[in-house]
Short mmCIF file of C-alpha atoms in Angstrom, two decimals:
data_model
loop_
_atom_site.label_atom_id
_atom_site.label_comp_id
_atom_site.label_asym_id
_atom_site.label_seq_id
_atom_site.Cartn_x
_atom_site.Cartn_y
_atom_site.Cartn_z
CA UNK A 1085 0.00 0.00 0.00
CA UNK A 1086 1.03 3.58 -1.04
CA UNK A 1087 -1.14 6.09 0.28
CA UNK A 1088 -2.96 6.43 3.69
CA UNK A 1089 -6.39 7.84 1.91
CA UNK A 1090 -7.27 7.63 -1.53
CA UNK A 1091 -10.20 9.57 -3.19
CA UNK A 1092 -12.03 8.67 -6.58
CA UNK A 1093 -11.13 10.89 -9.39
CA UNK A 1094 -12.90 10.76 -13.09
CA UNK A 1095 -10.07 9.60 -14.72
CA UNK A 1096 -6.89 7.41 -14.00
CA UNK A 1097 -3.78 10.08 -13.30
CA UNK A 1098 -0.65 8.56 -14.37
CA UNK A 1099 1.03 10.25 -11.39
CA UNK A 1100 0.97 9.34 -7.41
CA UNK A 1101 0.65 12.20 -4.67
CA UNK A 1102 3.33 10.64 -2.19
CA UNK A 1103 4.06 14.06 -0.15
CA UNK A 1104 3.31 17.19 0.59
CA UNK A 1105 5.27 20.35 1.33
CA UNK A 1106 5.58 20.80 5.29
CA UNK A 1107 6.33 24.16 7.68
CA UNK A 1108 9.41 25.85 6.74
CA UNK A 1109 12.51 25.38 8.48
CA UNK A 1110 14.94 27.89 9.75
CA UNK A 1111 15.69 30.49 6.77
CA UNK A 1112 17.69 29.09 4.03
CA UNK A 1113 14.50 26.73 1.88
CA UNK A 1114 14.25 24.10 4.29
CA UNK A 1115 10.89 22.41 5.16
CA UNK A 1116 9.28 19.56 6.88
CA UNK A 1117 8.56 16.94 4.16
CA UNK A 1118 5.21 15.07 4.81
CA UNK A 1119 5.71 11.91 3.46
CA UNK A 1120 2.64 9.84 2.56
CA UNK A 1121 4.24 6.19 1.01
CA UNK A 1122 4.18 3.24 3.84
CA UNK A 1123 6.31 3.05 5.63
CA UNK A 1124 7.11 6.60 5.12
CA UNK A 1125 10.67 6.01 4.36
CA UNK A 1126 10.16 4.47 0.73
CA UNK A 1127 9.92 7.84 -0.08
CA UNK A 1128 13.29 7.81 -0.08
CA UNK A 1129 13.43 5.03 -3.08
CA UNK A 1130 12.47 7.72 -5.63
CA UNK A 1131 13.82 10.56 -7.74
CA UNK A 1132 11.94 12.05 -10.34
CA UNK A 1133 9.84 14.41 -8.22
CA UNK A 1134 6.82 16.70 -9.58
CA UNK A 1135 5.26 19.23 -7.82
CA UNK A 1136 1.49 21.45 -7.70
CA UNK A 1137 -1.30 20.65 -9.55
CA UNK A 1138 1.17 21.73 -13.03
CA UNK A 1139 3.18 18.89 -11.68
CA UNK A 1140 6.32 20.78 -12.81
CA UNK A 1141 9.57 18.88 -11.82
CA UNK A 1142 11.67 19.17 -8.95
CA UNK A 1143 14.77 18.04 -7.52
CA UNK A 1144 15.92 18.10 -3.87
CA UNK A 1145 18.60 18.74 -2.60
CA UNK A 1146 18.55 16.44 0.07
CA UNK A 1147 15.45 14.64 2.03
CA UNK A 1148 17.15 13.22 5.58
CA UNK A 1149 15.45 11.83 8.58
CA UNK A 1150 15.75 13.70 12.04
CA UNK A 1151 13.57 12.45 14.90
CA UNK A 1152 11.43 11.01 12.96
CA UNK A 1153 10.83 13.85 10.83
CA UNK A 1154 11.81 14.23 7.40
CA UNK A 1155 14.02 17.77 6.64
CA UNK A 1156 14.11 18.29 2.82
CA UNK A 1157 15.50 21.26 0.98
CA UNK A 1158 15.01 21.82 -3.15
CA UNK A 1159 17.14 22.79 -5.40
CA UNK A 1160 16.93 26.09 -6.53
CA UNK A 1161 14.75 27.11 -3.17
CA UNK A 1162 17.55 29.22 -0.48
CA UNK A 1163 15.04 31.49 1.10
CA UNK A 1164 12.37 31.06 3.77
CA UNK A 1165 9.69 33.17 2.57
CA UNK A 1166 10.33 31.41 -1.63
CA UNK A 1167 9.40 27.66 0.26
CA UNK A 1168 6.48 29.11 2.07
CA UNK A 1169 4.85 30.06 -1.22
CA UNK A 1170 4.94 25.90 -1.44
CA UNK A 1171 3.71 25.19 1.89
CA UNK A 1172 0.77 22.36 1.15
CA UNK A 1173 1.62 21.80 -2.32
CA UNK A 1174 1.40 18.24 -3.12
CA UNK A 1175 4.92 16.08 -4.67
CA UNK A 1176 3.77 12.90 -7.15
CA UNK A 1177 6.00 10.69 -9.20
CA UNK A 1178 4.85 8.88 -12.23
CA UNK A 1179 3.09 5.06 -11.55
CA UNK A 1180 6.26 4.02 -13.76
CA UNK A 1181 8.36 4.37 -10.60
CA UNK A 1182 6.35 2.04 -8.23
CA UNK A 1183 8.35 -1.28 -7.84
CA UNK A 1184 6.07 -4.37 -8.94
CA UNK A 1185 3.98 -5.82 -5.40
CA UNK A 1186 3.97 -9.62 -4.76
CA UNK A 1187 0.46 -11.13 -6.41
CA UNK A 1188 -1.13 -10.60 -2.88
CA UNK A 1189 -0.67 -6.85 -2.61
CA UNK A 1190 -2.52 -4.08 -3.75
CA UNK A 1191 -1.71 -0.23 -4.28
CA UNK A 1192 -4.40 1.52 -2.85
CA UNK A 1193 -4.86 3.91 -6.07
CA UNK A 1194 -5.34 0.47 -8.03
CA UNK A 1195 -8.50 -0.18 -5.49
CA UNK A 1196 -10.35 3.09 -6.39
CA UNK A 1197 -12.69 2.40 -9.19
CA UNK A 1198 -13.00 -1.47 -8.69
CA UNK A 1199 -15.79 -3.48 -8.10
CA UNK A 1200 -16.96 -5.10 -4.64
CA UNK A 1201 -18.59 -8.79 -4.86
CA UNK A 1202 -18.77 -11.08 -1.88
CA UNK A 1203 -18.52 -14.09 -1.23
CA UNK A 1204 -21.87 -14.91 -2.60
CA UNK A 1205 -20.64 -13.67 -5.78
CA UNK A 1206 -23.90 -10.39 -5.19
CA UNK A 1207 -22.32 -6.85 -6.42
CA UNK A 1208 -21.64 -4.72 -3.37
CA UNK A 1209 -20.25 -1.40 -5.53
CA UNK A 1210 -17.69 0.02 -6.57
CA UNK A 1211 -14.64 1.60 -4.54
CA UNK A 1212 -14.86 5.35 -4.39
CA UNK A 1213 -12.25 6.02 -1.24
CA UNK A 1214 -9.65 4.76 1.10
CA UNK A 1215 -9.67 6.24 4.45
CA UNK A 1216 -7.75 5.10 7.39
CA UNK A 1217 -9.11 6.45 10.93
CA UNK A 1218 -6.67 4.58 13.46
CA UNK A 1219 -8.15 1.17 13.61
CA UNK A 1220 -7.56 0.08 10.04
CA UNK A 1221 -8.26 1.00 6.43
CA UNK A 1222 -11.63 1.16 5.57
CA UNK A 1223 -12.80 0.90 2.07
CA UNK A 1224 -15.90 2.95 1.07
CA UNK A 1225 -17.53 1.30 -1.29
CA UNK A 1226 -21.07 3.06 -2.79
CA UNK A 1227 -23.07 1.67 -5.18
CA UNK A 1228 -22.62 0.52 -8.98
CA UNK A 1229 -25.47 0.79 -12.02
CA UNK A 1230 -25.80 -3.08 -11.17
CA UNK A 1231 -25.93 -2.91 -7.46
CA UNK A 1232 -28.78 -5.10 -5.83
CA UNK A 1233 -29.73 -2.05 -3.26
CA UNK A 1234 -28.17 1.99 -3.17
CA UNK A 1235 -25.98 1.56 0.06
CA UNK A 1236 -22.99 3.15 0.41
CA UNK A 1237 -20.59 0.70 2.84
CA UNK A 1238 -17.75 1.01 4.55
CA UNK A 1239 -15.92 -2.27 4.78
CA UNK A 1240 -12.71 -2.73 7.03
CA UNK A 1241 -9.56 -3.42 4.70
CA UNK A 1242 -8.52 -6.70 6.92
CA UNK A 1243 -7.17 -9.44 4.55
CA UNK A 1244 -8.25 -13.18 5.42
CA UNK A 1245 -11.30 -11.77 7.22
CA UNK A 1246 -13.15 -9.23 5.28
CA UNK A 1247 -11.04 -8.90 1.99
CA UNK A 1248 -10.52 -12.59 0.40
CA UNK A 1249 -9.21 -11.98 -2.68
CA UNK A 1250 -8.43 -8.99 -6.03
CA UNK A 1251 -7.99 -9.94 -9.26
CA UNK A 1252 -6.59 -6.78 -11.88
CA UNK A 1253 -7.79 -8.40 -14.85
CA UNK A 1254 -11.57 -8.83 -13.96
CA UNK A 1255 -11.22 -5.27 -11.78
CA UNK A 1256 -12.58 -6.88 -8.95
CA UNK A 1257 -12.41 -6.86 -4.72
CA UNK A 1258 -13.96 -10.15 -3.03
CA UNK A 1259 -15.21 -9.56 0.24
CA UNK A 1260 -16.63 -11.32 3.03
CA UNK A 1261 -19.94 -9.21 3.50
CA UNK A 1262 -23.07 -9.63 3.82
CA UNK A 1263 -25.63 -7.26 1.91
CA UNK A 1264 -27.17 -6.37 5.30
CA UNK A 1265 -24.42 -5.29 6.99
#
């Protein structure tokens, strides 16, 4: 899993949010880096940086760890008040960059979008978000034009109890739920 909360979009972006731009730090372009991969420190497995909504490329100087916090300057950025014009602006890479995942993992941003059958093989929805509120990842799953009823669910993201299986090529979550739930 990438992300800690995913959110449906219209169309499939061929880039991955994975930070954002932190508080500024002392005077010279430095910033808290908010990484968002997991565990947080993958984000130190990439390179080719984009940043805003433009996603116009950026390199960093240097991102290092300091009690538990990630310090990060960019290139180009030696002035306090030039990185707070950035504070909140959100870092991607391209999906090109995300190593392959073992046949039982997921990437959360592959999740949004597919459809939710149980066990029973009865259409639950689709995926619309991933949200994670302490306990585990939930799923919220609201309904698709073949749905049996209109509910919008929220179903726990716990493998071998509530998720059984994915499959890419069908598009499709298995769950353990029940329609009534």
């Amino acid at each position: 899993k990438l992300l800690l909360m995913m959110k449906k979009s219209k169309e499939k972006s061929e880039f991955i949010l994975i930070a954002t731009v932190g508080k500024s730090k002392g005077l010279k372009g430095e910033f808290f880096l908010n990484s968002l991969c997991d565990p947080k420190e993958n984000i130190l497995n990439y390179s080719n940086f984009k940043i805003g909504f433009s996603k116009l490329p950026i390199k960093f100087e240097y991102i290092k760890l300091l009690n538990n916090k990630f310090i990060s300057k960019i290139i180009d950025i030696s002035d306090v008040d030039d990185i707070k014009k950035l504070t909140n602006e959100s870092i991607f890479i391209e999906k090109s960059e995300l190593p392959e995942l073992p046949n039982d993992e997921i990437y959360w941003h592959d999740l949004i979008g597919m459809q939710v059958l149980n066990i029973k093989n009865q259409d639950i929805g689709i995926i619309e978000e991933i949200n994670n509120y302490g306990a585990s990842d939930i799923l919220k799953v609201g309904p698709s034009k073949s749905s049996i009823d209109k509910e919008t669910r929220l179903i726990p993201y716990i493998k071998e109890k509530y998720i059984i299986s994915h499959s890419y090529d069908k598009n499709c979550l298995v769950v353990d739920w029940e329609l009534d739930f």
